[in-house]
XYZ file of C-alpha atoms in Angstrom:
410
model
C -22.905 -16.387 93.291
C -21.726 -13.747 90.894
C -22.271 -14.559 87.143
C -19.286 -13.829 84.922
C -20.128 -11.876 81.772
C -17.918 -12.116 78.652
C -17.451 -9.714 75.815
C -18.301 -10.654 72.295
C -14.631 -10.340 71.449
C -13.650 -12.820 74.188
C -16.186 -15.350 73.066
C -15.122 -15.117 69.450
C -11.450 -15.434 70.428
C -12.288 -18.475 72.575
C -14.064 -20.097 69.745
C -11.181 -19.218 67.423
C -8.729 -20.897 69.831
C -10.904 -23.987 70.081
C -11.082 -24.325 66.254
C -7.420 -23.620 65.602
C -6.309 -26.073 68.240
C -8.569 -28.847 67.123
C -6.470 -31.773 65.704
C -8.717 -32.292 62.697
C -9.721 -28.723 61.950
C -6.138 -27.519 62.143
C -5.249 -29.056 58.720
C -7.524 -31.122 56.538
C -8.767 -31.670 52.922
C -12.383 -31.058 51.942
C -13.947 -31.381 48.543
C -16.806 -29.423 46.919
C -17.863 -27.066 44.176
C -16.660 -23.437 43.958
C -19.217 -20.738 43.817
C -19.434 -16.920 44.338
C -15.777 -16.753 43.381
C -14.088 -13.356 43.573
C -10.445 -12.425 42.983
C -9.859 -9.259 45.077
C -7.544 -6.478 44.007
C -5.415 -7.120 47.033
C -4.608 -10.587 45.689
C -6.807 -12.511 48.142
C -9.321 -15.033 46.719
C -12.820 -15.380 48.198
C -15.282 -18.173 47.396
C -17.886 -20.598 48.720
C -17.186 -24.272 48.801
C -20.454 -26.298 48.592
C -21.959 -29.687 48.059
C -25.588 -30.819 47.763
C -26.302 -30.312 51.460
C -24.068 -27.527 52.933
C -21.615 -24.801 52.138
C -18.703 -23.072 53.843
C -17.057 -19.609 53.274
C -13.404 -19.738 52.129
C -10.563 -17.345 51.759
C -7.083 -17.834 50.248
C -4.566 -15.084 51.074
C -2.351 -13.531 48.451
C 0.788 -15.515 49.309
C -0.884 -18.883 48.790
C -2.863 -17.720 45.784
C 0.262 -16.637 43.845
C 1.497 -20.251 43.981
C -1.593 -21.521 42.232
C -0.814 -22.500 38.610
C -4.444 -21.887 37.575
C -7.207 -19.496 38.445
C -10.229 -21.017 40.289
C -13.626 -20.444 38.679
C -17.275 -21.008 39.477
C -18.493 -24.540 39.000
C -15.091 -26.121 39.355
C -14.984 -29.312 41.543
C -11.937 -29.033 43.772
C -10.242 -30.406 46.955
C -9.125 -27.694 49.303
C -6.547 -28.098 52.018
C -6.585 -25.575 54.859
C -7.783 -24.928 58.388
C -10.870 -23.555 60.042
C -10.877 -20.319 62.091
C -13.137 -17.569 63.111
C -12.951 -13.962 61.888
C -13.355 -12.224 65.210
C -14.678 -8.983 63.721
C -17.867 -10.691 62.388
C -17.841 -13.890 64.382
C -18.069 -15.887 61.110
C -16.074 -19.017 60.866
C -14.482 -19.881 57.533
C -12.032 -22.110 55.836
C -8.619 -20.616 55.263
C -7.357 -22.343 52.053
C -3.689 -23.031 51.573
C -3.844 -25.488 48.579
C -6.438 -26.076 45.873
C -6.427 -29.022 43.539
C -8.980 -29.573 40.751
C -10.840 -32.850 40.873
C -10.802 -34.926 37.664
C -8.144 -32.792 35.992
C -4.664 -31.811 37.065
C -4.010 -28.179 38.005
C -1.295 -27.786 35.395
C -3.653 -29.147 32.789
C -6.397 -26.719 33.861
C -3.913 -23.803 33.878
C -2.782 -24.704 30.338
C -6.396 -24.765 29.040
C -7.253 -21.465 30.759
C -4.186 -19.712 29.315
C -4.729 -21.159 25.905
C -8.243 -19.956 25.786
C -7.353 -16.451 27.070
C -4.508 -16.016 24.496
C -6.604 -17.381 21.683
C -9.373 -14.803 22.439
C -6.676 -12.102 22.288
C -5.568 -13.333 18.868
C -2.013 -14.501 19.678
C -2.564 -17.699 17.766
C -4.092 -16.148 14.706
C -2.550 -17.156 11.341
C -2.422 -13.539 10.075
C 0.296 -12.793 12.644
C 2.535 -15.875 11.678
C 5.606 -14.721 9.776
C 7.479 -16.755 7.150
C 10.718 -18.356 8.287
C 13.701 -17.008 6.530
C 14.536 -19.608 3.733
C 18.225 -18.764 3.557
C 19.361 -17.482 6.910
C 22.871 -16.275 7.632
C 22.548 -16.539 11.309
C 20.258 -18.701 13.582
C 19.987 -17.847 17.270
C 19.055 -20.704 19.728
C 17.507 -19.889 23.097
C 17.885 -22.994 25.227
C 19.937 -24.706 27.887
C 23.671 -24.718 26.902
C 24.258 -28.055 28.503
C 21.398 -30.258 27.235
C 21.503 -32.741 24.352
C 18.952 -30.501 22.442
C 21.411 -27.748 21.732
C 24.129 -30.212 20.611
C 21.625 -31.800 18.135
C 20.640 -28.431 16.754
C 24.240 -27.338 16.221
C 25.257 -30.613 14.638
C 22.243 -30.734 12.182
C 22.556 -26.995 11.060
C 26.298 -27.447 10.444
C 25.585 -30.703 8.504
C 22.954 -29.042 6.363
C 24.779 -25.761 5.769
C 28.136 -25.148 7.256
C 28.110 -21.480 6.267
C 25.243 -20.588 8.605
C 26.269 -18.837 11.798
C 24.858 -20.296 15.084
C 24.494 -18.163 18.168
C 23.444 -20.005 21.428
C 21.805 -17.889 24.049
C 22.060 -19.847 27.384
C 18.917 -19.789 29.487
C 17.224 -21.835 32.228
C 14.549 -24.114 30.785
C 13.179 -25.675 33.967
C 12.354 -24.396 37.447
C 11.066 -21.270 39.101
C 13.353 -18.864 37.332
C 13.120 -20.393 33.931
C 10.340 -18.213 32.516
C 12.123 -15.002 33.265
C 15.322 -16.411 31.843
C 13.693 -17.460 28.557
C 12.005 -14.049 28.256
C 15.302 -12.256 28.765
C 16.994 -14.533 26.161
C 14.362 -13.698 23.502
C 14.690 -9.951 24.204
C 18.456 -10.194 24.013
C 18.396 -11.799 20.575
C 16.002 -9.071 19.315
C 18.116 -6.363 20.734
C 21.195 -7.822 19.016
C 19.223 -7.840 15.761
C 21.631 -9.899 13.658
C 19.795 -13.271 13.688
C 17.437 -14.190 10.817
C 15.746 -17.028 12.757
C 15.213 -17.715 16.450
C 14.742 -21.295 17.828
C 13.300 -21.392 21.328
C 13.017 -24.811 23.099
C 14.400 -27.686 24.972
C 14.457 -31.461 25.092
C 11.675 -33.728 26.390
C 10.379 -34.156 29.863
C 7.251 -34.249 32.028
C 4.512 -31.596 31.911
C 6.176 -30.056 34.967
C 9.604 -29.984 33.240
C 8.211 -28.203 30.214
C 5.996 -25.819 32.128
C 8.213 -22.763 31.665
C 7.126 -22.815 27.964
C 3.450 -22.648 29.181
C 3.901 -19.465 31.039
C 2.081 -16.321 29.799
C 5.144 -14.118 29.941
C 7.091 -16.484 27.654
C 4.164 -16.612 25.160
C 3.943 -12.834 24.997
C 7.734 -12.527 24.551
C 7.562 -14.957 21.631
C 4.629 -13.061 20.090
C 6.473 -9.699 20.508
C 9.596 -10.972 18.899
C 10.587 -9.086 15.735
C 12.605 -12.172 14.560
C 10.558 -15.177 13.337
C 10.417 -17.819 16.013
C 10.468 -21.661 15.755
C 9.166 -23.440 18.879
C 10.917 -26.647 19.582
C 9.788 -27.956 22.954
C 9.924 -31.656 23.991
C 8.956 -34.547 21.839
C 6.428 -34.825 18.968
C 3.514 -35.534 21.292
C 4.317 -32.560 23.591
C 2.371 -29.399 22.978
C 3.001 -26.103 24.842
C 1.586 -22.591 24.629
C 4.855 -21.523 23.025
C 4.022 -23.855 20.123
C 0.762 -22.093 19.387
C 2.195 -18.509 19.597
C 5.413 -19.223 17.542
C 5.512 -18.533 13.797
C 6.379 -22.222 13.302
C 6.146 -25.340 15.622
C 8.760 -28.119 15.274
C 8.044 -31.426 16.845
C 11.570 -31.621 18.327
C 14.689 -29.427 18.608
C 16.242 -31.602 15.821
C 13.231 -30.966 13.615
C 13.620 -27.255 14.268
C 17.189 -27.385 13.092
C 15.939 -29.109 9.894
C 13.264 -26.482 9.339
C 15.502 -23.505 10.006
C 18.180 -24.231 7.335
C 18.004 -25.686 3.881
C 20.347 -28.511 2.946
C 23.294 -27.002 1.091
C 23.676 -30.103 -1.048
C 19.956 -29.806 -2.084
C 20.489 -26.156 -2.751
C 23.509 -26.914 -4.970
C 21.505 -29.526 -6.868
C 18.682 -27.027 -7.323
C 21.133 -24.435 -8.513
C 22.628 -26.824 -11.021
C 19.144 -27.734 -12.189
C 18.300 -24.104 -12.655
C 21.487 -23.511 -14.499
C 20.769 -26.437 -16.845
C 17.327 -25.163 -17.537
C 18.610 -21.715 -18.238
C 21.337 -23.043 -20.556
C 18.652 -25.140 -22.424
C 16.288 -22.072 -22.593
C 19.146 -19.868 -23.947
C 20.306 -22.481 -26.489
C 16.671 -23.063 -27.679
C 16.072 -19.332 -28.004
C 19.285 -18.886 -30.000
C 18.158 -21.682 -32.374
C 14.853 -19.948 -32.830
C 16.517 -16.567 -33.505
C 18.918 -18.359 -35.998
C 15.962 -19.776 -37.925
C 14.188 -16.398 -37.922
C 17.342 -14.742 -39.271
C 17.742 -17.297 -42.046
C 14.082 -16.826 -42.987
C 14.555 -13.025 -43.132
C 17.779 -13.323 -45.170
C 15.936 -15.459 -47.708
C 13.134 -13.009 -48.057
C 12.754 -11.491 -51.560
C 13.250 -7.935 -50.211
C 16.735 -8.814 -49.284
C 17.515 -11.113 -52.255
C 16.390 -8.692 -54.973
C 16.084 -5.221 -53.264
C 15.978 -3.095 -56.524
C 13.134 -5.142 -58.035
C 11.229 -4.798 -54.787
C 11.881 -1.099 -54.636
C 10.702 -0.740 -58.340
C 7.532 -2.723 -57.448
C 6.864 -0.478 -54.444
C 7.507 2.587 -56.650
C 5.061 1.406 -59.347
C 2.521 0.670 -56.588
C 2.977 4.173 -55.109
C 2.583 5.825 -58.560
C -0.612 3.800 -59.104
C -1.932 4.964 -55.823
C -1.009 8.598 -56.688
C -2.943 8.382 -59.960
C -5.923 6.973 -58.205
C -5.755 9.703 -55.585
C -5.512 12.420 -58.240
C -8.418 10.939 -60.105
C -10.465 10.817 -56.927
C -9.514 14.538 -56.073
C -10.520 15.627 -59.631
C -13.771 13.919 -59.387
C -14.533 15.509 -55.983
C -13.477 18.964 -57.324
C -15.751 18.641 -60.388
C -18.666 17.678 -58.174
C -17.985 20.712 -55.949
C -17.667 22.968 -58.960
C -21.089 21.758 -60.345
C -22.635 22.415 -56.963
C -20.999 25.799 -56.806
C -22.382 26.845 -60.250
C -25.856 25.658 -59.283
C -25.808 27.665 -56.046
C -24.447 30.803 -58.003
C -27.293 30.461 -60.434
C -29.795 30.359 -57.596
C -28.206 33.445 -56.011
C -28.122 35.330 -59.240
C -31.832 34.679 -59.698
C -32.711 36.456 -56.426
C -29.854 38.985 -56.591
C -31.071 42.655 -56.360
C -28.507 43.508 -59.058
C -30.479 41.556 -61.504
C -33.480 43.615 -60.550
C -31.629 46.889 -60.996
C -30.548 45.788 -64.494
C -34.241 45.690 -65.475
C -34.671 49.488 -64.645
C -35.456 49.267 -60.948
C -33.484 51.053 -58.277
C -32.876 50.751 -54.523
C -33.385 53.605 -52.085
C -31.786 53.928 -48.593
C -31.950 56.712 -46.024
C -29.028 58.240 -44.310
C -28.939 55.513 -41.695
C -28.541 52.916 -44.410
C -31.994 51.491 -43.977
C -33.813 50.345 -47.124
C -36.862 52.418 -48.029
C -39.770 50.298 -49.022
C -42.693 52.807 -48.549
C -43.285 56.485 -49.090
C -44.443 56.824 -45.504
C -40.875 55.950 -44.356
C -39.600 59.069 -46.182
C -39.793 62.604 -44.779
C -39.853 65.839 -46.843
C -36.437 67.357 -47.021
C -34.830 64.118 -46.172
C -31.611 63.117 -48.005
C -31.589 59.636 -49.555
C -29.271 57.519 -51.571
C -30.410 55.887 -54.877
C -28.732 52.705 -56.092
C -28.630 52.042 -59.876
C -27.029 49.135 -61.651
C -23.995 51.199 -62.551
C -23.746 53.466 -59.476
C -25.454 55.603 -56.851
C -27.009 59.082 -56.665
C -27.922 61.381 -53.813
C -31.316 63.029 -53.748
C -33.402 65.291 -51.523
C -37.038 64.713 -51.068
C -39.031 67.909 -52.053
C -42.441 66.243 -52.553
C -44.063 62.841 -51.706
C -47.353 61.375 -52.781
C -49.037 58.811 -50.670
C -51.899 56.522 -51.988
C -54.799 56.214 -49.569
C -57.757 54.020 -50.399
C -57.267 54.638 -54.114
C -56.855 58.438 -53.593
C -53.650 60.296 -54.056
C -52.484 62.543 -51.245
C -49.666 64.940 -52.182
C -47.297 66.397 -49.561
C -45.280 69.334 -50.985
């Protein structure tokens, strides 16, 4: 009897058909903990699902992965819905995941926390980027559904508070698959228009699923990139969305956003009147002070008896002049005394005084003073200085004293 031999491919395909046609393995839910998670550049997700006793390799293809509102991560307890099959090339069986639900926390809640943490790390919630809402806007743009009660409340409240403010409603989808892109386009349109002072983005209340468009990353980044200050007004007071954290100001409801965006005209009028009253009081009080100061100045003696005051000042100036002259004379006298003393000292050592006693001064042709006979050469012309004039002489003979002996050079 001939034995039939199968190829590896045939065996793997046979096993695959068995698994895929099994009633239970064709579609089932299994729970476990995610490990070895990897998001491939192709969009496919690869991970291991394990419990305390076993593990199974899993893959989720790009089409199903794009529908996940959150990103799976290691250590997360989940329930996975899918089917088991064999990858024929390696003969490895694995779970092909079609749905993933976190255990203990909803998928939307997990997605919210993941995006919140991501944007917080990037700094989109930082106070330094928050801009002040325009206190006196001329135009308020509202990005919301044109048919909801929220937009009617916003219009009614703004007009009640200040009828001069212009309101521009930018109709967008606020719920459903296409809502995030619609909201982003509405925000960009208002910024391109550039005539609004304040931008309100929001909608009325609803479930977490209804409000989810305002938890999308693209909406958060559009709000952050807006050049116009944004007030987030999503749902009720207890509802919080990612848009609330990114916006420049969070309002608990659309009605509250309308209150925050525009100051009450009546209050502004009262404030204006109060300022006018304070200004009038300040001006009146200042005029009274100036009047009193003027009366004081008018009553001053310098204005009551100007000639007498001028005479007093003239007498005072003359007195100061006499004191100054006296001081100057005193200083000059001291200087003169010092001058005379110095002159006497100079006269005492003056060579002219010596010449008056019969001495004379001799200098050579270069003007150098001759103090010794050795400095004179025979035949040299010298100048003799007397007290009443000078005389020129030629040396025809010199006598030098050496050790008490006279040496004559003729």
